[in-house]
Tab-separated table of C-alpha atoms and ligand atoms in Angstrom:
chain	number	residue	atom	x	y	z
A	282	UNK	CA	-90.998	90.265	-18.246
A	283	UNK	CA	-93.979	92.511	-16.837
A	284	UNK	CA	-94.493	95.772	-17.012
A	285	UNK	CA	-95.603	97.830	-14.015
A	286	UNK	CA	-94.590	100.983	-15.928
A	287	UNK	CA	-96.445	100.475	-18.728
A	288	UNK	CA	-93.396	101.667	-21.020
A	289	UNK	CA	-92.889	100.430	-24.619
A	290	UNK	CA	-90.708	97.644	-24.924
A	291	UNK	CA	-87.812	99.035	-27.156
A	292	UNK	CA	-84.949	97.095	-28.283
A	293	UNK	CA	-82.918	99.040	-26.278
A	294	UNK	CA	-85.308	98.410	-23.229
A	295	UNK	CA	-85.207	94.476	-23.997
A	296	UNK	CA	-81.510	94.386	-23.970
A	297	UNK	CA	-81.235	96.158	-20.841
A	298	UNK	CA	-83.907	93.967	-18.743
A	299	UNK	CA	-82.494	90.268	-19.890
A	300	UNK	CA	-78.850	91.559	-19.275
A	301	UNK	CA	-79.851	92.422	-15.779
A	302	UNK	CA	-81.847	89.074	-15.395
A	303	UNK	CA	-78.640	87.074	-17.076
A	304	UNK	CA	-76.384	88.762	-14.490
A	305	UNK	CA	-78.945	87.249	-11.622
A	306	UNK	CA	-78.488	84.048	-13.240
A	307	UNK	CA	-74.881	83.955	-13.772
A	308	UNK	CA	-74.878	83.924	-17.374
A	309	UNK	CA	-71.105	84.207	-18.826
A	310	UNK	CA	-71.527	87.118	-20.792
A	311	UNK	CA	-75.100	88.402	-20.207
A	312	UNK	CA	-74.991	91.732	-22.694
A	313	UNK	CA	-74.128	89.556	-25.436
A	314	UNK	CA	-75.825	86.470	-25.153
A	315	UNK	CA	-79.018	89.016	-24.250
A	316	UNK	CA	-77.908	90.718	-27.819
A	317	UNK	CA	-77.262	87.425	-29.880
A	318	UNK	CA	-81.061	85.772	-29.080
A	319	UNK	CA	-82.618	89.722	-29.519
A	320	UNK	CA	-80.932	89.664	-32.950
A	321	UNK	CA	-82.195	85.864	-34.064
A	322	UNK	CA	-85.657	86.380	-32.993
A	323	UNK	CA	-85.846	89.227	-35.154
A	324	UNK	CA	-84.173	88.090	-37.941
A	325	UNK	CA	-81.241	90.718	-37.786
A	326	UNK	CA	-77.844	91.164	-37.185
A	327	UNK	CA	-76.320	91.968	-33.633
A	328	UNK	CA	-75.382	95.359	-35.180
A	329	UNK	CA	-78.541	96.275	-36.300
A	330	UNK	CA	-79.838	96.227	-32.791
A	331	UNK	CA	-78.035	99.171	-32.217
A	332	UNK	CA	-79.518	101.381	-35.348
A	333	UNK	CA	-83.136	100.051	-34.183
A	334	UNK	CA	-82.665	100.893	-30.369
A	335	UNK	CA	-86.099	102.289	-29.677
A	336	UNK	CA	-87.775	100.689	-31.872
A	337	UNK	CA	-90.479	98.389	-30.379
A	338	UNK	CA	-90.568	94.893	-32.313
A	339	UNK	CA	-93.601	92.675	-33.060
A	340	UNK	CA	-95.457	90.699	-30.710
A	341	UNK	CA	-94.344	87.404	-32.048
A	342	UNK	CA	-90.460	87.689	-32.436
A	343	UNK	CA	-90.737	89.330	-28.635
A	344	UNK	CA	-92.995	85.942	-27.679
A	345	UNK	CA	-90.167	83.961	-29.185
A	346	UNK	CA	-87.676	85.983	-27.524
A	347	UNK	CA	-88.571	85.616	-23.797
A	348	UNK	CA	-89.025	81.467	-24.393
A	349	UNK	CA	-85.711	81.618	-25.592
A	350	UNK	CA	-84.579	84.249	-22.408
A	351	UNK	CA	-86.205	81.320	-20.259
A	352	UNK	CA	-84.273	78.727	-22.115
A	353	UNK	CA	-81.004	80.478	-21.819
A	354	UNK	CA	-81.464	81.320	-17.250
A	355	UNK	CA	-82.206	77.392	-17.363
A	356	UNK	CA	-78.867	76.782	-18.355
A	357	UNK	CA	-79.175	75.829	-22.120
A	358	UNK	CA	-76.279	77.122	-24.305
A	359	UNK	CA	-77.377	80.227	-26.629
A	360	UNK	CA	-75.728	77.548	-29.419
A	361	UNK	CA	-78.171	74.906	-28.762
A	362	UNK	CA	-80.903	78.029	-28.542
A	363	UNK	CA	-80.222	79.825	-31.499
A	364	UNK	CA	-78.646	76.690	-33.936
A	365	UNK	CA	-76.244	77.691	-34.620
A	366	UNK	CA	-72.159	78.599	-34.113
A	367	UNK	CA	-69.325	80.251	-35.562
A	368	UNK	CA	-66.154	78.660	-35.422
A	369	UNK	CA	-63.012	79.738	-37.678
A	370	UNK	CA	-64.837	82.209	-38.860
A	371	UNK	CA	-67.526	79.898	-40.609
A	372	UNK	CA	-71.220	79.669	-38.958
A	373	UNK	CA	-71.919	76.154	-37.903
A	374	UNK	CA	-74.966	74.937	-37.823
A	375	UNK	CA	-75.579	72.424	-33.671
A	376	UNK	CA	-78.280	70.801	-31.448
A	377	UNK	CA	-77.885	69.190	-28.428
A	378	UNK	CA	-76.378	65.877	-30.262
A	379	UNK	CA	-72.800	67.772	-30.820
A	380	UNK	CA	-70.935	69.550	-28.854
A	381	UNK	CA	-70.434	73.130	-29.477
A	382	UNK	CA	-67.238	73.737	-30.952
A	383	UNK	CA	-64.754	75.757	-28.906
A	384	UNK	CA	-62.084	78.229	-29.764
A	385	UNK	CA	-59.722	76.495	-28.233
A	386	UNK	CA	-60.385	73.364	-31.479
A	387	UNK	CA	-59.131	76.311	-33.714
A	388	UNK	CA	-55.656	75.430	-33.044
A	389	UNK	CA	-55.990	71.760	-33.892
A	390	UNK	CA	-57.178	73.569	-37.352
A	391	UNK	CA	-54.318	75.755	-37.388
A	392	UNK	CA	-51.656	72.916	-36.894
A	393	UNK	CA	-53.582	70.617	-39.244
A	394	UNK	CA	-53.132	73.586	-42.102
A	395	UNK	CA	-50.155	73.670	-41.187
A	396	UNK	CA	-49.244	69.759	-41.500
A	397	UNK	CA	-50.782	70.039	-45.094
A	398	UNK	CA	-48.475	72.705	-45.833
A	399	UNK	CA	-45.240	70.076	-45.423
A	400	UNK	CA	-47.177	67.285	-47.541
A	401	UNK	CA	-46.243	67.211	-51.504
A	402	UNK	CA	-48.420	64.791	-52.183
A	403	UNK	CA	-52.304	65.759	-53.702
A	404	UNK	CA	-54.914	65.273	-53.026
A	405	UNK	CA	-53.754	65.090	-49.136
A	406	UNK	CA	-56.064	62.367	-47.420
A	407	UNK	CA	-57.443	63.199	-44.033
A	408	UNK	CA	-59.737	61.969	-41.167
A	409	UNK	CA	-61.238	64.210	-38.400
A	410	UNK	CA	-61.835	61.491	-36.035
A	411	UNK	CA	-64.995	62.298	-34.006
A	412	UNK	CA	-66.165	64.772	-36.051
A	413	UNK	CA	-69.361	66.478	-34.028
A	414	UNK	CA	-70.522	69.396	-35.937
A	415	UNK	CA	-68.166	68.942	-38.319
A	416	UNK	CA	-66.508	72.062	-37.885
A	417	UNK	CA	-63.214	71.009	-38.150
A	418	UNK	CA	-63.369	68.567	-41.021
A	419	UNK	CA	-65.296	71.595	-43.194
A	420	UNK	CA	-63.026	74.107	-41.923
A	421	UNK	CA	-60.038	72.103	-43.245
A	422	UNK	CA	-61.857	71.158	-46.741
A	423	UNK	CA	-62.395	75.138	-46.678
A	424	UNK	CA	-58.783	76.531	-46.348
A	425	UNK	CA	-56.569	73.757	-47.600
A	426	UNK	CA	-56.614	72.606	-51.426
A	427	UNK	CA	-56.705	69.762	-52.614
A	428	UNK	CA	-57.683	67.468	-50.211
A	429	UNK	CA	-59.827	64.227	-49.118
A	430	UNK	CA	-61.364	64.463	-45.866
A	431	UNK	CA	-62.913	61.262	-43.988
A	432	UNK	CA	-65.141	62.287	-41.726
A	433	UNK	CA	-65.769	59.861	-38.463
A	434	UNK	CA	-68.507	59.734	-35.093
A	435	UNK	CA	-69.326	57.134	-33.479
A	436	UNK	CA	-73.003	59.136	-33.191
A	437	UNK	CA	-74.757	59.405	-35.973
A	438	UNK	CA	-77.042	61.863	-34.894
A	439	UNK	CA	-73.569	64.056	-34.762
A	440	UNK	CA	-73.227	62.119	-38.479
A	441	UNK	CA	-76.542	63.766	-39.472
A	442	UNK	CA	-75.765	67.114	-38.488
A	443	UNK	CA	-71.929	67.149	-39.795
A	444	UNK	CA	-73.716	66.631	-42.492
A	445	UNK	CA	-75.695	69.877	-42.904
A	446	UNK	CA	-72.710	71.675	-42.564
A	447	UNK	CA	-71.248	69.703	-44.975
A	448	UNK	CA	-74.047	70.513	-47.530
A	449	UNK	CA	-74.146	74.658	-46.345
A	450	UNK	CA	-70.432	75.164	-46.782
A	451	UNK	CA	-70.361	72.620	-50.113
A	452	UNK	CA	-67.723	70.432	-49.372
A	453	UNK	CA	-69.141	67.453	-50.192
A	454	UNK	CA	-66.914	66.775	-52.981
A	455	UNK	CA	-64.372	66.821	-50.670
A	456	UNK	CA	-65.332	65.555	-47.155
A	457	UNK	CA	-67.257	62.163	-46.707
A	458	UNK	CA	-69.185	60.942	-43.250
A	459	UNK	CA	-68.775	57.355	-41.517
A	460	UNK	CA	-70.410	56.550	-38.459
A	461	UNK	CA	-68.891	54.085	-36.590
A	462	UNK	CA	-66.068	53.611	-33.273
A	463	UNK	CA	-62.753	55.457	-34.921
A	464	UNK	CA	-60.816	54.173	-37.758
A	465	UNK	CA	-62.831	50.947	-37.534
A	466	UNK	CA	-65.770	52.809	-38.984
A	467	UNK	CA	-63.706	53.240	-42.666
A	468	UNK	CA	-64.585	50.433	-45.128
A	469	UNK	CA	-62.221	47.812	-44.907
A	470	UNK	CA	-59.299	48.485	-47.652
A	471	UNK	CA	-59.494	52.332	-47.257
A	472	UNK	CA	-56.232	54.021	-48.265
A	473	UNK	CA	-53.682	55.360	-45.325
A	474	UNK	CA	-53.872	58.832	-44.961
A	475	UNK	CA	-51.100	61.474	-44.719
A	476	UNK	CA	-52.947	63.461	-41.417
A	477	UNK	CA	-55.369	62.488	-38.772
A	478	UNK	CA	-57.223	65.378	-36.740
A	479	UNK	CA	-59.533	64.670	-33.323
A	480	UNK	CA	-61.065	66.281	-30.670
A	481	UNK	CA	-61.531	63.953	-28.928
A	482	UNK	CA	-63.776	63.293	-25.566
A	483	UNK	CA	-61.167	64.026	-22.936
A	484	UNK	CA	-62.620	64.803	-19.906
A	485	UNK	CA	-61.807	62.348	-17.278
A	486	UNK	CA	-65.196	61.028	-15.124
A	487	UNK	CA	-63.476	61.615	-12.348
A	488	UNK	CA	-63.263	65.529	-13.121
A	489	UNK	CA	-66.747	65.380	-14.056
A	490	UNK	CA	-67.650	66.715	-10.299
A	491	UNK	CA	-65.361	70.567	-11.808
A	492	UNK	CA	-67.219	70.512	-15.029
A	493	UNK	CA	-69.556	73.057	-15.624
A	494	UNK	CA	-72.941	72.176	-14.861
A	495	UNK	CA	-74.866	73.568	-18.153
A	496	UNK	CA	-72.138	72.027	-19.837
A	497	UNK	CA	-72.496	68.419	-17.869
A	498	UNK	CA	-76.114	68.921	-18.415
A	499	UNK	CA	-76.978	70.158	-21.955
A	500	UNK	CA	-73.888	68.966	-23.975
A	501	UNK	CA	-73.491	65.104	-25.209
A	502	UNK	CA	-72.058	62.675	-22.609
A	503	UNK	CA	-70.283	61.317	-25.329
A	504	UNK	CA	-68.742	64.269	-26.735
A	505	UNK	CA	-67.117	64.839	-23.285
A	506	UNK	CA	-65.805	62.368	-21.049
A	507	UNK	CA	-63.245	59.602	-22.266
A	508	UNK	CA	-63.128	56.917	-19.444
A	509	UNK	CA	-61.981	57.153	-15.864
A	510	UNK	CA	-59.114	59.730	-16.481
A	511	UNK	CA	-60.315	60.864	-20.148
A	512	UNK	CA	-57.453	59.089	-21.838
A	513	UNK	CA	-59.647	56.017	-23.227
A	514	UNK	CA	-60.242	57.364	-26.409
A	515	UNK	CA	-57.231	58.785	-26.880
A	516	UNK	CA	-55.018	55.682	-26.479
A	517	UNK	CA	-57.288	53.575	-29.083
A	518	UNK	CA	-57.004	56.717	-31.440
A	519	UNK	CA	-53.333	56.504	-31.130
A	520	UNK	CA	-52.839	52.981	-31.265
A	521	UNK	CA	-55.210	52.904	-34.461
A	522	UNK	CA	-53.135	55.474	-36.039
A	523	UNK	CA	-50.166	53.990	-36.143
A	524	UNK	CA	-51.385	51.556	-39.245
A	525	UNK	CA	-53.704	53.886	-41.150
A	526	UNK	CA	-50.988	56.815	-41.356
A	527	UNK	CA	-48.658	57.055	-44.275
A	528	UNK	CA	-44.785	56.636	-43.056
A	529	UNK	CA	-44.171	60.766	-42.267
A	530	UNK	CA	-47.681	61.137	-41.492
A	531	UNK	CA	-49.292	63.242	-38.885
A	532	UNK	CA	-51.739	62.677	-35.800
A	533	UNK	CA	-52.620	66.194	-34.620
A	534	UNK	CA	-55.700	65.873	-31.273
A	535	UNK	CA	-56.757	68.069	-28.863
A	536	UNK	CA	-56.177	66.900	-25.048
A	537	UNK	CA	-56.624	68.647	-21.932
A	538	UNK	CA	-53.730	70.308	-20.012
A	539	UNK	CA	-54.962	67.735	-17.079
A	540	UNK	CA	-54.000	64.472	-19.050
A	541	UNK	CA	-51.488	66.112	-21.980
A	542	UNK	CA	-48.277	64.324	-19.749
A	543	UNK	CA	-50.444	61.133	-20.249
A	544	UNK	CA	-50.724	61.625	-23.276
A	545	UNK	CA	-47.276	62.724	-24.470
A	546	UNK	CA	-46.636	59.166	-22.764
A	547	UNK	CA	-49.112	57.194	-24.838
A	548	UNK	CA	-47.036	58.765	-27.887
A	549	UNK	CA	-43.792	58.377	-26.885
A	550	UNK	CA	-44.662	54.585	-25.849
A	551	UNK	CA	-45.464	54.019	-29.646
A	552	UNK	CA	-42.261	53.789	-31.225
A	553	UNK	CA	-43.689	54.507	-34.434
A	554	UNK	CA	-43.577	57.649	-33.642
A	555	UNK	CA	-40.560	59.339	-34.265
A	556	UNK	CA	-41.473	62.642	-32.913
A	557	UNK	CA	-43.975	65.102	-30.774
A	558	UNK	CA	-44.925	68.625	-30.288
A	559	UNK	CA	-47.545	70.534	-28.045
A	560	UNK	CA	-49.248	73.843	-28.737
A	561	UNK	CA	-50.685	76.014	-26.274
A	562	UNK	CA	-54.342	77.380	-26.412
A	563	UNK	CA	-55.303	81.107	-26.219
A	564	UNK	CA	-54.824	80.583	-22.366
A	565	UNK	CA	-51.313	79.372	-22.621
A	566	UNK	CA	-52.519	75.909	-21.385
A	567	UNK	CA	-51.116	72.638	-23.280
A	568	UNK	CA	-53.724	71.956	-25.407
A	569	UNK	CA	-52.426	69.993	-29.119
A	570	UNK	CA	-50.034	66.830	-29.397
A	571	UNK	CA	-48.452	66.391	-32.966
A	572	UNK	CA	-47.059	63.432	-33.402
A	573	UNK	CA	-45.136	62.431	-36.677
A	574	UNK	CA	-45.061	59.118	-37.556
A	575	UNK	CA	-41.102	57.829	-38.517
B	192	SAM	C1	-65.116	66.667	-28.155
B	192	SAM	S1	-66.288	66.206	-29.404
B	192	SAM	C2	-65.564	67.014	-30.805
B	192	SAM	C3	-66.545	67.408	-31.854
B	192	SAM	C4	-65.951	68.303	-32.953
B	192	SAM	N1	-64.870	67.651	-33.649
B	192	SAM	C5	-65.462	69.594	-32.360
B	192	SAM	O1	-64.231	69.778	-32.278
B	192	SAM	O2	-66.276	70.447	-31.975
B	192	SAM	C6	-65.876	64.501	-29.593
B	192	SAM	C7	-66.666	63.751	-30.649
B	192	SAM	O3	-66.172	62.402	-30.680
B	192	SAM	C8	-67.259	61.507	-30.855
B	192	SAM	N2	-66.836	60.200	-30.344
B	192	SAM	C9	-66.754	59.779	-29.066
B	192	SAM	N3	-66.285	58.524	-28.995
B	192	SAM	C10	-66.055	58.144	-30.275
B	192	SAM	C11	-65.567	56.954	-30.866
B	192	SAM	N4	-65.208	55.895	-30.124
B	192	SAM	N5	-65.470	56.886	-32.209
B	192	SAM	C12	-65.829	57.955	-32.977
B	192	SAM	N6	-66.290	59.111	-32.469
B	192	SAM	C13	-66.394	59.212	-31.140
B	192	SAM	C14	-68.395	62.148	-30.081
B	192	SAM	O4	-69.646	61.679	-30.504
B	192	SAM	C15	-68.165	63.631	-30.374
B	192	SAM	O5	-68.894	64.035	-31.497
């Protein structure tokens, strides 16, 4: 970031260089990711930016800033930069042990609501299985009532940070952590449950060649990729359902368009299952299996 001009270095000027430089670098969306690390370094919001425009900000934030610039044209996620992530509307706090969660994951939240909307019973028991961040688990225990939420990674570094955002949004009446390999990390004797909610790692290792590289390289292996055609997980989860859902209970995961016939199949193979539904993503791709146990 020199100088030759010699011309203050406004906020507006800032913005302007490090969107040009995140175009060179093939950024995703260079204006705002230039606008969201401006607006942490300095403590503000991304709208105040705009009311500050030629303003010219301390030495240190600006110091901060172009480390973070540096970071971000390396490839790291602005999430993993800046700590931080909103998802359904609530701000989630990440580092490079979960993965960021995606938009897409808000419609396993919006058919989970959903699911609790058809159960009479209280408090409605639930496990987010392979939890990350938490998101999902606190987002639930946020906008349903009444309800028990188990919360499951096989990381515990994830554990740790599901955690926080446990603690930040207060939930922790209402949502408890287990690390361990799905349902097998519940204390033996734990009570069937009427929903169970993943995200799952789904990406197949074969695919990993098509996966984004800052993605492949900055986000948890683990988090990611489930076995040779990303189904690995999946089938245990669904298998393991099976005896630790009440009888008209509900397994609700996220899948990838690329395996979601696969999966349907896993499903339908279980006979305990009497019935399944998919729901497209913001994209119109296949992206949520309910199944409904008999
Ligand atoms: C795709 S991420 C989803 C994270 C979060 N729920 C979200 O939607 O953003 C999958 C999560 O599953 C966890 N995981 C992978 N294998 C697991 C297993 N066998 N048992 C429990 N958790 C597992 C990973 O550590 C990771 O946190």
């Amino acid at each position: 970031m020199t100088n030759p001009e010699d011309q203050a270095w406004t906020i507006k000027r800032l913005l302007e260089w490090t969107t040009d430089y995140f175009q060179k670098v093939d950024a995703d969306t260079p204006r705002l990711e230039a606008e969201v690390l401006l607006a942490e370094a300095l403590g503000c919001q991304r709208i105040e930016l705009y009311t500050q425009f030629d303003q010219v900000p301390d030495a240190e934030p600006v110091a901060k800033y172009r480390d973070w610039v540096k970071r971000r044209a390396a490839g790291e996620p602005v999430a993993y930069i800046v700590g931080h992530r909103e998802f359904y509307s609530l701000r989630f706090t990440v580092d490079s042990s979960v993965l960021i969660p995606r938009p897409e994951t808000e419609h396993l939240v919006i058919a989970a609501i959903e699911a609790c909307q058809q159960v009479d019973d209280r408090p409605i028991r639930i496990l987010d299985v392979g939890t990350g961040s938490g998101c999902v688990a606190v987002a639930l225990a946020k906008h349903v009532e009444s309800v028990k939420i188990g919360a499951i990674d096989l990381s515990s570094d994830a554990i740790a940070v599901a955690q926080q955002n446990i603690d930040q949004h207060e939930v922790g009446d209402r949502v408890k952590c287990f690390t361990g390999d799905l349902l097998q990390a519940l204390p033996a004797g734990s009570q069937p449950v009427h929903l169970i909610v993943s995200n799952p790692p789904y990406i197949g290792l074969k695919e990993q060649g098509t996966v984004d590289a800052n993605v492949d390289q900055f986000e948890p292996a683990m988090a990611l990729y489930g076995g040779d055609d990303g189904t690995d997980v999946i089938e245990r989860l669904i298998v393991q359902s099976v005896d630790m859902l009440l009888p008209r209970g509900v397994l609700i995961f996220e899948t990838s368009p690329i395996i979601m016939d696969a999966c349907l199949n896993l499903v339908n193979v279980c006979s305990e299952f009497a019935s399944c539904d998919v729901v497209k993503d913001y994209s119109g791709h296949r992206r949520v299996v309910i199944a409904r146990k008999i």
